[in-house]
Short mmCIF file of C-alpha atoms and ligand atoms in Angstrom, two decimals:
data_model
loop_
_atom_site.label_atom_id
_atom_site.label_comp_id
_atom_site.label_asym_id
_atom_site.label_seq_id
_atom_site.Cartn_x
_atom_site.Cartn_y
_atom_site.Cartn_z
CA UNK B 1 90.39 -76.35 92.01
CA UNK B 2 90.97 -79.32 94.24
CA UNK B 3 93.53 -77.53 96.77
CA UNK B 4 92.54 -73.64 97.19
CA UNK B 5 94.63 -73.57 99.97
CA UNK B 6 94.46 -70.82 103.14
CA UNK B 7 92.18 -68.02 102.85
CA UNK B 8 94.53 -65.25 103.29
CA UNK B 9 92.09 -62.72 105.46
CA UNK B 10 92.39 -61.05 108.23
CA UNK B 11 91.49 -64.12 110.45
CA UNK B 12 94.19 -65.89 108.57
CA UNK B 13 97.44 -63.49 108.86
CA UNK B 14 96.21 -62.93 112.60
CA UNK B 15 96.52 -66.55 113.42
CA UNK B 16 100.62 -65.93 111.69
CA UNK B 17 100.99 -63.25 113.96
CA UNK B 18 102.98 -63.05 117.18
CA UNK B 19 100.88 -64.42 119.92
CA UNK B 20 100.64 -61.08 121.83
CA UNK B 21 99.36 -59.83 118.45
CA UNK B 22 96.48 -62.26 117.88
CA UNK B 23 94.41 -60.78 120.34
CA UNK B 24 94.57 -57.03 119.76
CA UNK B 25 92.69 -54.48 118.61
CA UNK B 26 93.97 -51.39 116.66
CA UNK B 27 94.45 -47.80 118.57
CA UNK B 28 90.89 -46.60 118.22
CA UNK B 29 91.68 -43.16 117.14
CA UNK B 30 88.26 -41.58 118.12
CA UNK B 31 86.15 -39.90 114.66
CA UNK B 32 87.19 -39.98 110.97
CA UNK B 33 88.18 -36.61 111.30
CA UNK B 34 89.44 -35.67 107.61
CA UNK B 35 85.71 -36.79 106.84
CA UNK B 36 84.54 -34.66 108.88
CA UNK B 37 86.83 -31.49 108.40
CA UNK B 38 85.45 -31.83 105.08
CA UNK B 39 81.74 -32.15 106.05
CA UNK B 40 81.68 -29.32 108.34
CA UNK B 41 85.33 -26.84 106.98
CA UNK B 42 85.85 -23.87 109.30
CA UNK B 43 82.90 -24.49 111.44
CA UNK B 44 84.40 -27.92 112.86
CA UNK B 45 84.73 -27.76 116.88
CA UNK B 46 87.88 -30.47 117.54
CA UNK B 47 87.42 -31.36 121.03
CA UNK B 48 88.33 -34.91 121.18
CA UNK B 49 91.86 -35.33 121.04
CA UNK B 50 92.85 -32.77 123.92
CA UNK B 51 95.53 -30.90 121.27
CA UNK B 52 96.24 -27.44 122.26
CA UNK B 53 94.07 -25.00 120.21
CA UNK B 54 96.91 -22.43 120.51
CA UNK B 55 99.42 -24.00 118.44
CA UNK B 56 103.15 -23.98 118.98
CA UNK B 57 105.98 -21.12 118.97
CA UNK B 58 106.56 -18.81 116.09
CA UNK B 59 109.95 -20.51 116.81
CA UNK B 60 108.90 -23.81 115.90
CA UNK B 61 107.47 -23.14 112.79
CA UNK B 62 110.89 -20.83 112.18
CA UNK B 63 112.63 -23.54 112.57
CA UNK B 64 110.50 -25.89 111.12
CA UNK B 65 111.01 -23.35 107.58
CA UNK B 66 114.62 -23.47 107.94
CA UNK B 67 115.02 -27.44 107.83
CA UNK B 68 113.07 -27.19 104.78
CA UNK B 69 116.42 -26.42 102.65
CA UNK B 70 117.45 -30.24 103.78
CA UNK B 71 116.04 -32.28 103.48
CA UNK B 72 117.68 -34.38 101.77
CA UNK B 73 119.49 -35.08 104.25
CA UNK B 74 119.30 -37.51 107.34
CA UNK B 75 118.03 -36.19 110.46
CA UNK B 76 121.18 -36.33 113.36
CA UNK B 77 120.32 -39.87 114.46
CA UNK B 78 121.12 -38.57 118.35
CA UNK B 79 119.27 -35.89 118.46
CA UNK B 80 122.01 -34.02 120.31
CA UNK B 81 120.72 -30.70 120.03
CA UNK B 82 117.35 -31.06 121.65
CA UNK B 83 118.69 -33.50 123.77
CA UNK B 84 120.83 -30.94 125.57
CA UNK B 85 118.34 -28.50 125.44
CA UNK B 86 116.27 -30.90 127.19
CA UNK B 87 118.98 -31.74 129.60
CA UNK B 88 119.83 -28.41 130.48
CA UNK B 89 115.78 -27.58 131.49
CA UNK B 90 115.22 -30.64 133.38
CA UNK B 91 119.00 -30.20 135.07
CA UNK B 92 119.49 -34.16 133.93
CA UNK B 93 122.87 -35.96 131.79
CA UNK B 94 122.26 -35.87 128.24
CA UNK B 95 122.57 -40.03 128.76
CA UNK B 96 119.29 -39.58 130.66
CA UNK B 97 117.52 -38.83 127.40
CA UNK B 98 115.84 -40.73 125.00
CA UNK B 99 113.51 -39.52 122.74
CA UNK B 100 110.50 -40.99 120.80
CA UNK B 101 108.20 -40.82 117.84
CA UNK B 102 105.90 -39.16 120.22
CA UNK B 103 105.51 -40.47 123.66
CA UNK B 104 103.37 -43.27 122.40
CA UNK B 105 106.38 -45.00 120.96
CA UNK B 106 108.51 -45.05 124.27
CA UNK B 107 105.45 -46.28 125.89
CA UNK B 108 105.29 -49.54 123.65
CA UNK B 109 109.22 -50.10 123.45
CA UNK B 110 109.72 -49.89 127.10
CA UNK B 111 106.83 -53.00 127.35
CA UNK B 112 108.69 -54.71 124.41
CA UNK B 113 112.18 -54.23 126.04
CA UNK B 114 111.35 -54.87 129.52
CA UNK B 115 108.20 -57.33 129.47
CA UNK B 116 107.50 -60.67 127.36
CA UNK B 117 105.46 -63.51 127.77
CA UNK B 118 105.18 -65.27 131.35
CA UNK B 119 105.64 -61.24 132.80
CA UNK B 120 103.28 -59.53 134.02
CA UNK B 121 102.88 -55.51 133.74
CA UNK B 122 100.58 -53.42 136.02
CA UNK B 123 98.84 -50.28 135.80
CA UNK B 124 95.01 -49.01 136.89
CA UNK B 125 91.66 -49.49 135.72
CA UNK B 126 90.99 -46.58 133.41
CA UNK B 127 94.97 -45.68 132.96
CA UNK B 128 95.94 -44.31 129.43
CA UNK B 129 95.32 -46.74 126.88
CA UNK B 130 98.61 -47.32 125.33
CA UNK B 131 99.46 -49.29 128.36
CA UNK B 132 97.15 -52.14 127.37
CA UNK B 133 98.22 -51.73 123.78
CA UNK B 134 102.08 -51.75 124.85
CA UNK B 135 101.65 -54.79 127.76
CA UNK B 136 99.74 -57.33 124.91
CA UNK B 137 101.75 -56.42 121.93
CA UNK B 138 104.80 -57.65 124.02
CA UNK B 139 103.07 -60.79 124.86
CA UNK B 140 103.01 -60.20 128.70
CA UNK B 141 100.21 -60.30 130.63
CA UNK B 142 98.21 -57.27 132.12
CA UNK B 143 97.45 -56.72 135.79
CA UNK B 144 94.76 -54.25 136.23
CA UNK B 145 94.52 -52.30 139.70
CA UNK B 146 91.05 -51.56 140.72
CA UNK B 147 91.03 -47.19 140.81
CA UNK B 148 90.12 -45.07 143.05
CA UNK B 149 86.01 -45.21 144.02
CA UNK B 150 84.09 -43.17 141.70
CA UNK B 151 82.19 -41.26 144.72
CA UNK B 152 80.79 -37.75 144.21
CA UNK B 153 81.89 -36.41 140.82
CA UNK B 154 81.16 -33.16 141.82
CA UNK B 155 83.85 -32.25 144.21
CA UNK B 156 85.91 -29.42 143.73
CA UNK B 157 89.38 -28.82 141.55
CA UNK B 158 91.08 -29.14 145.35
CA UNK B 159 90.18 -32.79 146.17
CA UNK B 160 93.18 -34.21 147.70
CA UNK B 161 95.00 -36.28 145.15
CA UNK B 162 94.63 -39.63 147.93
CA UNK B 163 90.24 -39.58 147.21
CA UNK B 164 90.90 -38.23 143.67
CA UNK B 165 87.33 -40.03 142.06
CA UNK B 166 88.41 -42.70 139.16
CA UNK B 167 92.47 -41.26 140.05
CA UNK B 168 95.07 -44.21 140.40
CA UNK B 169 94.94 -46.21 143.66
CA UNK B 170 98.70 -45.97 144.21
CA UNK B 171 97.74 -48.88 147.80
CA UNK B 172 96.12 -51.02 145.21
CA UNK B 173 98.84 -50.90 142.56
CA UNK B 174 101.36 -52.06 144.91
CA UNK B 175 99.55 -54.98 146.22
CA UNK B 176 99.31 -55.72 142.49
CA UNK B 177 102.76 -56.00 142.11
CA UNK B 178 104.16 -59.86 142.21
CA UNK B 179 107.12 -61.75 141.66
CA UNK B 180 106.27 -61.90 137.82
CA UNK B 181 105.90 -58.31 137.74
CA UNK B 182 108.67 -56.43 135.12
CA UNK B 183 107.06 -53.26 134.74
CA UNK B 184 104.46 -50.73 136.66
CA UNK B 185 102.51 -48.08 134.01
CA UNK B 186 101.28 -44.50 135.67
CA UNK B 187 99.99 -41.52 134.46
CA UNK B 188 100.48 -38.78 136.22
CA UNK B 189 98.13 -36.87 135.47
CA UNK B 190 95.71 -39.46 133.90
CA UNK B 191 93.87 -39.44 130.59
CA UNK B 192 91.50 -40.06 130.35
CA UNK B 193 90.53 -39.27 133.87
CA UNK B 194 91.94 -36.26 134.11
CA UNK B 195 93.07 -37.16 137.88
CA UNK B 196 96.46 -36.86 139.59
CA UNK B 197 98.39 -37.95 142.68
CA UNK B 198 100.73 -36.10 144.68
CA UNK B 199 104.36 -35.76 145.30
CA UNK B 200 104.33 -37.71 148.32
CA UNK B 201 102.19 -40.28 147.26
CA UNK B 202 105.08 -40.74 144.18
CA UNK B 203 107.51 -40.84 146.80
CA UNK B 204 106.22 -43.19 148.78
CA UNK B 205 104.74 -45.52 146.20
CA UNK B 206 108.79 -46.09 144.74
CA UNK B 207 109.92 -46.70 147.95
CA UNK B 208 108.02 -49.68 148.78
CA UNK B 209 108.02 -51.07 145.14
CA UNK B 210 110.84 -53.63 144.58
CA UNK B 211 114.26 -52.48 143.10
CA UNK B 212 113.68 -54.78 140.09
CA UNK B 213 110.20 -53.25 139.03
CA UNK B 214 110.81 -50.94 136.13
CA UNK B 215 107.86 -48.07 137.18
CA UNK B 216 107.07 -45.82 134.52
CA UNK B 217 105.73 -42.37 134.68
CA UNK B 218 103.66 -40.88 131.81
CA UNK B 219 103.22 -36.92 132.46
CA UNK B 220 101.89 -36.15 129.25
CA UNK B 221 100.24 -32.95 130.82
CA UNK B 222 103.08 -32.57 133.40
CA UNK B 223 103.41 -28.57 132.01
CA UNK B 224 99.98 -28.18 132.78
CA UNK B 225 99.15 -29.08 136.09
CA UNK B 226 99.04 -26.76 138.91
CA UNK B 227 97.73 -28.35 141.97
CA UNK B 228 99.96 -27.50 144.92
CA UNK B 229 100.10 -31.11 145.65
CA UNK B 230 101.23 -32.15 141.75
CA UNK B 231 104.85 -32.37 142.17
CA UNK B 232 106.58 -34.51 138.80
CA UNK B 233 108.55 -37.28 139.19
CA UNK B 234 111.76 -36.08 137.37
CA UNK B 235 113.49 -35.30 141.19
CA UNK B 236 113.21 -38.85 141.66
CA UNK B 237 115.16 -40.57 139.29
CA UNK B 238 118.62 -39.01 141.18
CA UNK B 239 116.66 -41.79 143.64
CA UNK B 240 115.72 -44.40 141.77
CA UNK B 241 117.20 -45.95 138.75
CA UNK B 242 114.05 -48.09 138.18
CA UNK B 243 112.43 -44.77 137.35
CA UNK B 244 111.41 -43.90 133.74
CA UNK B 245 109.50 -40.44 133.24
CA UNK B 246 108.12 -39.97 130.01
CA UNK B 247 106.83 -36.24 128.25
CA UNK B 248 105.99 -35.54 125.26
CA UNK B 249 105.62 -32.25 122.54
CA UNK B 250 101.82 -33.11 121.85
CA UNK B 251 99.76 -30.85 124.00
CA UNK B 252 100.98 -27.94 126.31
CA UNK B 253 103.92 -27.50 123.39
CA UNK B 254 100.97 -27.44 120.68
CA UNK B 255 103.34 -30.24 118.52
CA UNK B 256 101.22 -32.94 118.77
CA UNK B 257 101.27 -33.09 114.41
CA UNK B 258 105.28 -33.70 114.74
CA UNK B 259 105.22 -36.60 116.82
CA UNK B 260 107.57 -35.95 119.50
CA UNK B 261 108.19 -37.56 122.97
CA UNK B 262 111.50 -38.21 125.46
CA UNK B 263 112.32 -40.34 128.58
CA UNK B 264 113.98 -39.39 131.19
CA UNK B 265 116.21 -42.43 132.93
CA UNK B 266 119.07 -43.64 134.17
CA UNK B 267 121.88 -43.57 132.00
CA UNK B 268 122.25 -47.40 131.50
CA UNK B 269 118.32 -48.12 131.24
CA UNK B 270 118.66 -45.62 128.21
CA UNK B 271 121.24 -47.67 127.12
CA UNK B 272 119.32 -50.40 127.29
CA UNK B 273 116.29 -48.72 125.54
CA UNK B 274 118.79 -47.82 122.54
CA UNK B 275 119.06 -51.00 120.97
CA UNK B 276 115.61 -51.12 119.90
CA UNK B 277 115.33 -47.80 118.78
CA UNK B 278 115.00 -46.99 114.87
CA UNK B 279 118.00 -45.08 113.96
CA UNK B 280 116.15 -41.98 112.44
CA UNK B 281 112.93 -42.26 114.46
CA UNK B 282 112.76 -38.32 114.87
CA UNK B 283 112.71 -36.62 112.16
CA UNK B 284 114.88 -32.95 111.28
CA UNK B 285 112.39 -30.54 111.37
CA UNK B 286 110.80 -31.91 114.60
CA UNK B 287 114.20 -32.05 116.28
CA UNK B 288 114.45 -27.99 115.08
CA UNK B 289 111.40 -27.36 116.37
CA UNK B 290 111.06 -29.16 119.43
CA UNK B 291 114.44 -27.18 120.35
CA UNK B 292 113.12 -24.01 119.63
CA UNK B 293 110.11 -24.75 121.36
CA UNK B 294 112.22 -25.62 124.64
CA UNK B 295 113.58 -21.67 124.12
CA UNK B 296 110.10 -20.37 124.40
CA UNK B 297 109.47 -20.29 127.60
CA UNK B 298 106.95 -17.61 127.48
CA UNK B 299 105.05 -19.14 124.57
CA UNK B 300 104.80 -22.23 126.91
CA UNK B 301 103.64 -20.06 130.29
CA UNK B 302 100.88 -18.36 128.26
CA UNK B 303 99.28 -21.34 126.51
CA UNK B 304 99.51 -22.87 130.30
CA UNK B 305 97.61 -20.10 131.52
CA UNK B 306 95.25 -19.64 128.83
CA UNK B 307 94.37 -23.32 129.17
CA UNK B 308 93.96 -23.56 133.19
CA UNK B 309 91.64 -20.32 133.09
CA UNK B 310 89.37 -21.95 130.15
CA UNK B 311 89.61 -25.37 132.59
CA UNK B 312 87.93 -23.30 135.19
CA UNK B 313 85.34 -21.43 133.09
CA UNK B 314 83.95 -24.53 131.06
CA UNK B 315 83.99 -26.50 135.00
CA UNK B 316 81.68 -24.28 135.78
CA UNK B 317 79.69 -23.74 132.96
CA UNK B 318 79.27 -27.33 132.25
CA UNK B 319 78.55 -27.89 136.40
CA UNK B 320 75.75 -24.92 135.77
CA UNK B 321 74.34 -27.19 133.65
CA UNK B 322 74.12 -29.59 136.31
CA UNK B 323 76.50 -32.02 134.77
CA UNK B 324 79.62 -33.51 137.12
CA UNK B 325 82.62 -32.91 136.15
CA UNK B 326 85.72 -34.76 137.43
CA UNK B 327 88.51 -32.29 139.50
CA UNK B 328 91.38 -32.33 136.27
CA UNK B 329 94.80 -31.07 136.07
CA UNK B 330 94.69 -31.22 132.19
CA UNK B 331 93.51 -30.05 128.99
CA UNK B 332 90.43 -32.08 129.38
CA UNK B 333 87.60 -32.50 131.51
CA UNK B 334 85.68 -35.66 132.11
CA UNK B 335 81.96 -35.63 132.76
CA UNK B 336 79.85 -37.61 134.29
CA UNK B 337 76.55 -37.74 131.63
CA UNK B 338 74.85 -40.65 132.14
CA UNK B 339 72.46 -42.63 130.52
CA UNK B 340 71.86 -39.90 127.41
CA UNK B 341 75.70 -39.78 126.55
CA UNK B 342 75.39 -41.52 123.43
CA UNK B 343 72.22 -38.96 122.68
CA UNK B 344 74.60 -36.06 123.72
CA UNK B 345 77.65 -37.17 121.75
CA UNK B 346 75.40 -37.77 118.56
CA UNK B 347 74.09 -34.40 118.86
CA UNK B 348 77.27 -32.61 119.20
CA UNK B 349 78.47 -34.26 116.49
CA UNK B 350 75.60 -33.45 114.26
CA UNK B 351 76.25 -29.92 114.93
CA UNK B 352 79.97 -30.34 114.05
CA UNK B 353 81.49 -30.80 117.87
CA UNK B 354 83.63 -33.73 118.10
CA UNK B 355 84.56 -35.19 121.71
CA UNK B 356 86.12 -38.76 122.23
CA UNK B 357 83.59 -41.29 122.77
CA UNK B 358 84.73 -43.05 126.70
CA UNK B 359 83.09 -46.56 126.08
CA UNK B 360 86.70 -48.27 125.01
CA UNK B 361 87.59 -47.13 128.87
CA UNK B 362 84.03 -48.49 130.47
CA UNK B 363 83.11 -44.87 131.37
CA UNK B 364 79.93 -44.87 128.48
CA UNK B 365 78.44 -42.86 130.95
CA UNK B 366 81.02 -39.99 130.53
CA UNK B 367 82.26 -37.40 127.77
CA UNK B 368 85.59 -37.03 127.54
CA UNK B 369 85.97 -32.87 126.49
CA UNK B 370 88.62 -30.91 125.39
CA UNK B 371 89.23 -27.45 126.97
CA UNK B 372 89.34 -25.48 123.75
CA UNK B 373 89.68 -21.70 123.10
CA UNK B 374 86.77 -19.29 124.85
CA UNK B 375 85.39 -19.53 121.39
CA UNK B 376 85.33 -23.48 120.94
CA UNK B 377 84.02 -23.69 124.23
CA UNK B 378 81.37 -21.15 123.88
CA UNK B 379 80.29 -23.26 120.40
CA UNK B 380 80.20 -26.41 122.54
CA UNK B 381 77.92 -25.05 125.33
CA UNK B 382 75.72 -23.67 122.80
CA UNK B 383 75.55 -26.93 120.80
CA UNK B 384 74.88 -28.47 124.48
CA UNK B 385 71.69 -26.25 125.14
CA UNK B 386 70.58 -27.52 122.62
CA UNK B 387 71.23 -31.28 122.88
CA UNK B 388 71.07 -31.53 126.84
CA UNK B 389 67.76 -33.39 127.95
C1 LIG E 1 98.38 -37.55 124.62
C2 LIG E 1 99.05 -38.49 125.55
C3 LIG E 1 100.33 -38.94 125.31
C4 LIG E 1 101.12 -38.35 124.18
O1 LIG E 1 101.27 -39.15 123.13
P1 LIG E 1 102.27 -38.72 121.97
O2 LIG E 1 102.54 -40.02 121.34
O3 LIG E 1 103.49 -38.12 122.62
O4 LIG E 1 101.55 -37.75 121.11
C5 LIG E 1 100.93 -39.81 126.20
N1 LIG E 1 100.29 -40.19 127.32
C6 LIG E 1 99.07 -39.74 127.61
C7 LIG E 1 98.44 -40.13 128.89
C8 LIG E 1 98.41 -38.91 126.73
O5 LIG E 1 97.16 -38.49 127.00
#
């Protein structure tokens, strides 16, 4: 054949693609974990994705049973039921609301509504990595902030949030911040740092960041931290209508398999945000269950509690082993390992306990671990006797 034409690889369709496209790489979502639920059934220790070993509500999966009779039908493209539900427990305007195919989704429409090519988006060094993802796919360019020093990773769970190790640099993000700048990415707290920064700090931070800087707050593990200095950011948007506050049903709800996330914003931001959203991007029977989740307070207070008392037992287990860990207001600690990390990861893995390897963030001297049950954590220690140098 004289004319073969293109070689239609992945080389090929990449160099069709959008130019914020070409250069990016695929959410790296950790382990092949179907492969190895089947290698290892029962016995498999999940600590790598910090899901809530709890689960949700009974009244999730009540409601989850109920939908079941129809679906055949469309889910309510508004979501007006858990919207108001949502509403009514963060005392907000249903037109605040906007909710998501998990959190993740928000976080890469708000960078494809609000940032293009030529803008530039900001967040820290070691801030969640959807950001990146979010920033490139929408062609605009991304302005890292150096973080906080790494210093000693042994202090305690009450290091101020202002010499949090690794934590956002809140001084450093502003002076980030130029002309070209549309949007500002936080998390608050971080993954995969684990770190936070206090209510003041917030407070200041938006009031010296220009009016037309759209500042985005991810408090993924909002439920979960209980620092006295932790204060959300919801408050603020009565302040600020540049303020976007995203949450999400993944971990301290135990819904993480539904995909569910919301923003809270002002009303015409939301607005704004509509356009691009798919009509039926929630679907019914995580609507039901989201808003039965909401009811269950209680449900929600225990799994809290159950997780910050674990967060304190494996700190100190892991710290008797003479490991750092990093101060965390999560479900997740990170630790400072060192040069065997790889060695340790390998082994836990070879003895069925899965942790997310760091080395995407350039922290391949750190494990990232999941605070799992007293029982998972007890299997992890004892796989890490064993594997420790
Ligand atoms: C887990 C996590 C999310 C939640 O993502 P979903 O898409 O809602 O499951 C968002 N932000 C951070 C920082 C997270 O760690």
């Amino acid at each position: 054949m004289s004319d073969a034409g293109p070689v239609h690889d992945e080389a090929w369709f990449a160099s069709r693609a959008q130019p914020g496209v070409r250069g990016l790489k695929a959410y790296d979502p950790g382990h092949d974990l179907v492969a190895l639920r089947r290698r290892f059934g029962a016995g498999l220790v999940e600590l790598g994705s910090n899901e809530n070993p709890y689960g949700p509500s009974p009244d999730a999966r009540a409601a989850i049973l109920d939908q079941l009779h129809s679906l055949h039908r469309y889910p309510d493209p508004l979501g007006a039921g858990l919207k108001r539900a949502l509403a009514d427990k963060h005392c907000v305007q249903t037109e605040q609301l906007l909710l998501g195919n998990g959190s993740h989704e928000l976080l890469m429409q708000l960078a494809q509504v609000f940032a293009g090519p030529g803008d530039e988006v900001v967040f820290s060094r070691y801030g969640f990595a959807v950001f990146a993802l979010a920033t490139q796919a929408a062609g605009a360019t991304m302005r890292i902030a150096e973080a906080l020093p790494r210093g000693q990773a042994g202090s305690s769970q009450h290091t101020p949030a202002q010499s949090m190790p690794l934590g956002h640099d809140l001084a450093a993000l502003r002076a980030t911040l130029t002309p070209a700048t549309r949007l500002v990415y936080l998390a608050n707290p971080n993954n995969p740092t684990g770190t936070w920064f206090g209510g003041r700090a917030l407070a200041d931070f938006l009031a010296q960041v220009p009016g037309d800087v759209i500042v985005v707050v991810d408090e993924a593990y909002a439920e979960m931290a209980d620092a006295p200095d932790y204060a959300s950011a919801v408050p603020l948007l009565a302040r600020h209508a540049n303020l976007v506050v995203t949450r999400t049903f993944s971990k301290a709800y135990g819904l993480a398999g539904l995909r569910v996330g919301y923003l809270l914003a002002a009303p015409d931001l939301v607005a704004v945000m509509e356009r691009l959203r798919e009509s039926f991007n929630v679907n019914a029977p995580a609507l039901a269950a989201c808003e039965a989740a909401l009811g269950d307070e209680a449900h929600l207070q225990w799994v809290c509690a159950r997780n910050a008392e674990q967060r304190i037992a494996l700190t100190d287990a892991l710290r008797a082993r003479g490991l750092h860990v990093f101060p965390s207001q999560t479900n997740f600690l990170l630790v400072e390992s060192g040069d065997a990390t790889a060695a340790i990861e390998a082994g836990l893995l070879a003895r069925g306990v899965v942790l997310r390897p760091m080395s995407g963030y350039g922290l391949s001297d750190c494990l990232r671990i999941t605070v799992g049950t007293r029982e998972e954590n007890r299997r992890l220690l004892d796989a890490l006797d064993e594997v420790l140098p």
